[in-house]
Tab-separated table of N, CA and C in Angstrom:
chain	number	residue	atom	x	y	z
R	198	MET	N	-6.450	15.807	-13.494
R	198	MET	CA	-6.594	15.857	-12.257
R	198	MET	C	-6.711	17.072	-11.552
R	199	ASN	N	-7.630	17.123	-10.823
R	199	ASN	CA	-7.902	18.863	-10.269
R	199	ASN	C	-6.989	18.828	-9.095
R	200	ILE	N	-6.861	20.011	-8.430
R	200	ILE	CA	-5.899	20.163	-7.112
R	200	ILE	C	-6.605	19.258	-5.821
R	201	LYS	N	-8.090	19.170	-5.647
R	201	LYS	CA	-8.397	18.138	-4.558
R	201	LYS	C	-8.228	16.788	-4.704
R	202	GLU	N	-8.416	16.425	-6.117
R	202	GLU	CA	-7.880	14.799	-6.248
R	202	GLU	C	-6.713	14.468	-6.086
R	203	SER	N	-5.533	15.609	-6.419
R	203	SER	CA	-4.219	15.367	-5.953
R	203	SER	C	-3.914	15.309	-4.631
R	204	ILE	N	-4.487	15.974	-4.069
R	204	ILE	CA	-4.222	16.576	-2.560
R	204	ILE	C	-4.625	14.958	-2.002
R	205	ILE	N	-5.967	14.091	-2.387
R	205	ILE	CA	-6.483	13.138	-1.692
R	205	ILE	C	-5.702	11.964	-2.191
R	206	GLU	N	-5.016	12.038	-3.252
R	206	GLU	CA	-4.157	11.141	-3.940
R	206	GLU	C	-2.595	11.002	-2.779
R	207	CYS	N	-2.171	12.146	-2.906
R	207	CYS	CA	-1.089	12.480	-1.788
R	207	CYS	C	-1.124	12.019	-0.330
R	208	LEU	N	-2.150	12.253	0.000
R	208	LEU	CA	-2.725	12.042	1.280
R	208	LEU	C	-2.514	10.316	1.422
R	209	ALA	N	-3.424	9.991	0.497
R	209	ALA	CA	-3.227	8.322	0.446
R	209	ALA	C	-2.299	7.702	0.598
R	210	GLU	N	-1.117	8.303	-0.530
R	210	GLU	CA	0.100	7.615	-0.742
R	210	GLU	C	1.062	8.165	0.515
R	211	CYS	N	0.437	8.965	1.561
R	211	CYS	CA	0.877	9.077	3.015
R	211	CYS	C	0.571	8.064	4.110
R	212	GLY	N	-0.292	7.298	3.500
R	212	GLY	CA	-1.028	6.468	4.532
R	212	GLY	C	-2.154	7.193	5.259
R	213	ILE	N	-2.730	8.249	4.801
R	213	ILE	CA	-3.591	9.180	5.430
R	213	ILE	C	-5.285	8.730	5.034
R	214	ASP	N	-5.780	8.269	5.817
R	214	ASP	CA	-7.229	7.790	5.397
R	214	ASP	C	-8.165	9.179	5.470
R	215	ILE	N	-9.583	9.278	4.499
R	215	ILE	CA	-10.136	10.311	4.360
R	215	ILE	C	-11.597	9.593	4.661
R	216	SER	N	-12.261	10.280	5.673
R	216	SER	CA	-13.556	9.660	6.090
R	216	SER	C	-14.518	10.392	4.841
R	217	ARG	N	-15.924	9.916	4.872
R	217	ARG	CA	-16.622	10.561	3.797
R	217	ARG	C	-17.209	11.642	4.089
R	218	ASP	N	-16.776	12.146	4.872
R	218	ASP	CA	-17.624	13.534	5.160
R	218	ASP	C	-16.165	14.705	5.043
R	219	ASN	N	-15.162	14.143	4.457
R	219	ASN	CA	-13.837	14.849	3.933
R	219	ASN	C	-13.276	15.457	5.292
R	220	TYR	N	-13.126	14.708	6.196
R	220	TYR	CA	-12.255	14.899	7.421
R	220	TYR	C	-11.204	13.668	7.527
R	221	VAL	N	-10.016	13.927	8.183
R	221	VAL	CA	-9.012	13.088	8.381
R	221	VAL	C	-8.891	12.456	9.582
R	222	ASP	N	-8.815	11.372	9.856
R	222	ASP	CA	-8.587	10.847	11.178
R	222	ASP	C	-7.200	11.187	11.358
R	223	GLU	N	-7.337	11.046	13.013
R	223	GLU	CA	-6.072	11.567	13.600
R	223	GLU	C	-4.378	10.923	13.014
R	224	ILE	N	-3.662	11.611	12.782
R	224	ILE	CA	-2.536	11.274	12.373
R	224	ILE	C	-1.314	11.704	13.306
R	225	ASP	N	-0.218	11.157	13.231
R	225	ASP	CA	0.849	11.355	14.030
R	225	ASP	C	1.564	12.317	13.484
R	226	SER	N	2.838	13.019	14.240
R	226	SER	CA	3.371	13.989	13.903
R	226	SER	C	4.258	13.655	12.759
R	227	VAL	N	4.885	12.435	12.813
R	227	VAL	CA	5.965	11.843	11.567
R	227	VAL	C	5.091	12.038	10.147
R	228	THR	N	3.791	11.485	10.367
R	228	THR	CA	3.055	11.606	9.246
R	228	THR	C	2.500	12.946	8.551
R	229	TYR	N	2.316	13.548	9.759
R	229	TYR	CA	2.153	14.855	9.497
R	229	TYR	C	3.096	15.946	8.552
R	230	VAL	N	4.180	15.714	9.266
R	230	VAL	CA	5.358	16.359	8.476
R	230	VAL	C	5.785	15.683	7.161
R	231	SER	N	5.656	14.782	7.103
R	231	SER	CA	6.009	13.986	5.908
R	231	SER	C	5.017	14.239	4.780
R	232	CYS	N	3.742	14.250	4.960
R	232	CYS	CA	2.957	14.318	4.176
R	232	CYS	C	2.711	15.996	3.780
R	233	LEU	N	3.299	16.803	4.672
R	233	LEU	CA	3.419	18.450	4.356
R	233	LEU	C	4.745	18.650	3.240
R	234	VAL	N	5.624	17.797	3.327
R	234	VAL	CA	6.632	17.872	2.642
R	234	VAL	C	6.532	17.269	1.299
R	235	GLU	N	5.501	16.224	1.027
R	235	GLU	CA	5.033	15.596	0.023
R	235	GLU	C	3.948	16.608	-1.110
R	236	LEU	N	3.386	17.278	0.008
R	236	LEU	CA	2.272	18.597	-0.749
R	236	LEU	C	3.373	19.375	-1.041
R	237	GLU	N	4.095	20.173	-0.436
R	237	GLU	CA	4.988	21.273	-0.786
R	237	GLU	C	5.871	20.883	-2.424
R	238	GLN	N	6.350	19.654	-2.298
R	238	GLN	CA	6.957	19.338	-3.594
R	238	GLN	C	6.146	18.970	-4.772
R	239	LYS	N	4.761	18.141	-4.407
R	239	LYS	CA	4.013	18.001	-5.605
R	239	LYS	C	3.234	19.411	-6.207
R	240	PHE	N	3.121	20.211	-5.235
R	240	PHE	CA	2.470	21.655	-5.846
R	240	PHE	C	3.869	22.821	-5.886
R	241	GLU	N	4.749	22.238	-5.397
R	241	GLU	CA	5.964	23.512	-5.618
R	241	GLU	C	5.523	24.631	-4.680
R	242	ILE	N	5.248	24.424	-3.483
R	242	ILE	CA	4.869	25.380	-2.924
R	242	ILE	C	5.434	25.336	-1.330
R	243	VAL	N	5.338	26.442	-0.631
R	243	VAL	CA	5.889	26.404	0.574
R	243	VAL	C	5.073	26.786	1.729
R	244	PHE	N	4.621	25.906	2.893
R	244	PHE	CA	3.664	26.398	3.812
R	244	PHE	C	4.408	27.442	4.714
R	245	PRO	N	3.592	28.453	4.831
R	245	PRO	CA	3.815	29.602	5.651
R	245	PRO	C	4.292	28.932	7.318
R	246	ASP	N	4.897	29.394	7.910
R	246	ASP	CA	5.041	28.951	9.193
R	246	ASP	C	3.455	28.588	10.189
R	247	GLU	N	2.718	30.037	9.802
R	247	GLU	CA	1.580	29.698	10.518
R	247	GLU	C	0.418	28.542	10.331
R	248	TYR	N	0.827	27.812	9.274
R	248	TYR	CA	0.030	26.626	9.001
R	248	TYR	C	0.888	25.430	9.560
R	249	LEU	N	2.050	25.420	10.163
R	249	LEU	CA	3.065	24.310	10.560
R	249	LEU	C	2.414	24.020	12.119
R	250	ALA	N	1.790	25.071	12.929
R	250	ALA	CA	1.375	25.030	14.009
R	250	ALA	C	0.177	23.997	14.228
R	251	GLU	N	-0.591	24.348	13.257
R	251	GLU	CA	-1.815	23.486	13.356
R	251	GLU	C	-2.180	22.534	12.337
R	252	ASN	N	-3.247	21.675	12.720
R	252	ASN	CA	-3.408	20.538	12.012
R	252	ASN	C	-4.473	20.793	10.871
R	253	PHE	N	-3.817	21.574	9.772
R	253	PHE	CA	-4.783	21.877	8.679
R	253	PHE	C	-5.497	20.893	7.992
R	254	PHE	N	-4.961	19.593	8.150
R	254	PHE	CA	-5.275	18.337	7.312
R	254	PHE	C	-6.572	18.205	7.945
R	255	GLU	N	-6.751	18.276	8.986
R	255	GLU	CA	-8.260	18.205	9.511
R	255	GLU	C	-9.496	17.946	8.613
R	256	GLU	N	-9.603	19.264	7.680
R	256	GLU	CA	-10.518	19.062	6.924
R	256	GLU	C	-10.429	19.379	5.737
R	257	ILE	N	-10.374	18.430	4.524
R	257	ILE	CA	-9.979	18.537	3.329
R	257	ILE	C	-10.097	19.884	2.702
R	258	ASP	N	-11.435	20.065	2.647
R	258	ASP	CA	-11.943	21.595	1.830
R	258	ASP	C	-10.788	22.635	2.235
R	259	LYS	N	-10.711	22.473	3.660
R	259	LYS	CA	-9.776	23.485	3.987
R	259	LYS	C	-8.372	23.503	3.333
R	260	LEU	N	-7.786	22.451	3.416
R	260	LEU	CA	-6.482	22.369	2.764
R	260	LEU	C	-6.632	22.554	1.357
R	261	VAL	N	-7.401	22.133	0.919
R	261	VAL	CA	-7.719	22.421	-0.781
R	261	VAL	C	-7.521	24.009	-0.829
R	262	SER	N	-8.469	24.748	-0.224
R	262	SER	CA	-8.510	26.085	-0.123
R	262	SER	C	-7.170	26.896	0.048
R	263	ILE	N	-6.270	26.282	0.935
R	263	ILE	CA	-5.054	26.702	1.280
R	263	ILE	C	-4.208	26.586	0.198
R	264	ILE	N	-3.909	25.383	-0.349
R	264	ILE	CA	-3.284	24.971	-1.267
R	264	ILE	C	-3.416	25.733	-2.503
R	265	GLU	N	-4.864	26.037	-2.964
R	265	GLU	CA	-5.076	26.450	-4.121
R	265	GLU	C	-4.681	28.158	-4.263
R	266	ALA	N	-4.921	28.772	-2.697
R	266	ALA	CA	-4.192	30.239	-2.734
R	266	ALA	C	-2.562	30.308	-2.654
R	267	LEU	N	-1.951	29.489	-2.509
R	267	LEU	CA	-0.478	29.153	-2.423
R	267	LEU	C	-0.472	28.947	-3.876
R	268	VAL	N	-0.744	28.001	-4.319
R	268	VAL	CA	-0.598	27.943	-5.913
R	268	VAL	C	-0.845	29.220	-6.700
R	269	GLN	N	-1.857	29.980	-6.316
R	269	GLN	CA	-2.261	31.264	-7.188
R	269	GLN	C	-1.024	32.323	-7.039
R	270	ASP	N	-0.892	32.421	-5.511
R	270	ASP	CA	0.116	33.049	-5.139
R	270	ASP	C	1.525	32.906	-5.680
R	271	LYS	N	1.977	31.693	-5.830
R	271	LYS	CA	3.323	31.118	-6.437
R	271	LYS	C	3.078	31.800	-8.033
R	272	ASP	N	1.828	31.470	-8.695
R	272	ASP	CA	2.112	31.608	-10.217
R	272	ASP	C	2.109	33.096	-10.473
R	273	LYS	N	1.620	34.034	-9.536
R	273	LYS	CA	1.713	35.424	-9.826
R	273	LYS	C	3.005	35.838	-9.514
R	274	GLY	N	3.784	35.563	-8.745
R	274	GLY	CA	5.005	35.809	-8.398
R	274	GLY	C	5.996	35.058	-9.206
């Protein structure tokens, strides 16, 4: 399973639906935080604070890019 598939699976487990154009419908703050924690645990990463202030779940491809970069940084360090 690639990173995008893993992210989509994790979002689904959190009750977040993704539209056909790879966007996430509005989610409440509790779901947002819960899913952040799930993604951090799944990929063994920590989202920097600047990502916590915005809803970067809005576009799946953007979320995939961010997580891929965080995973690469983790693997380098």
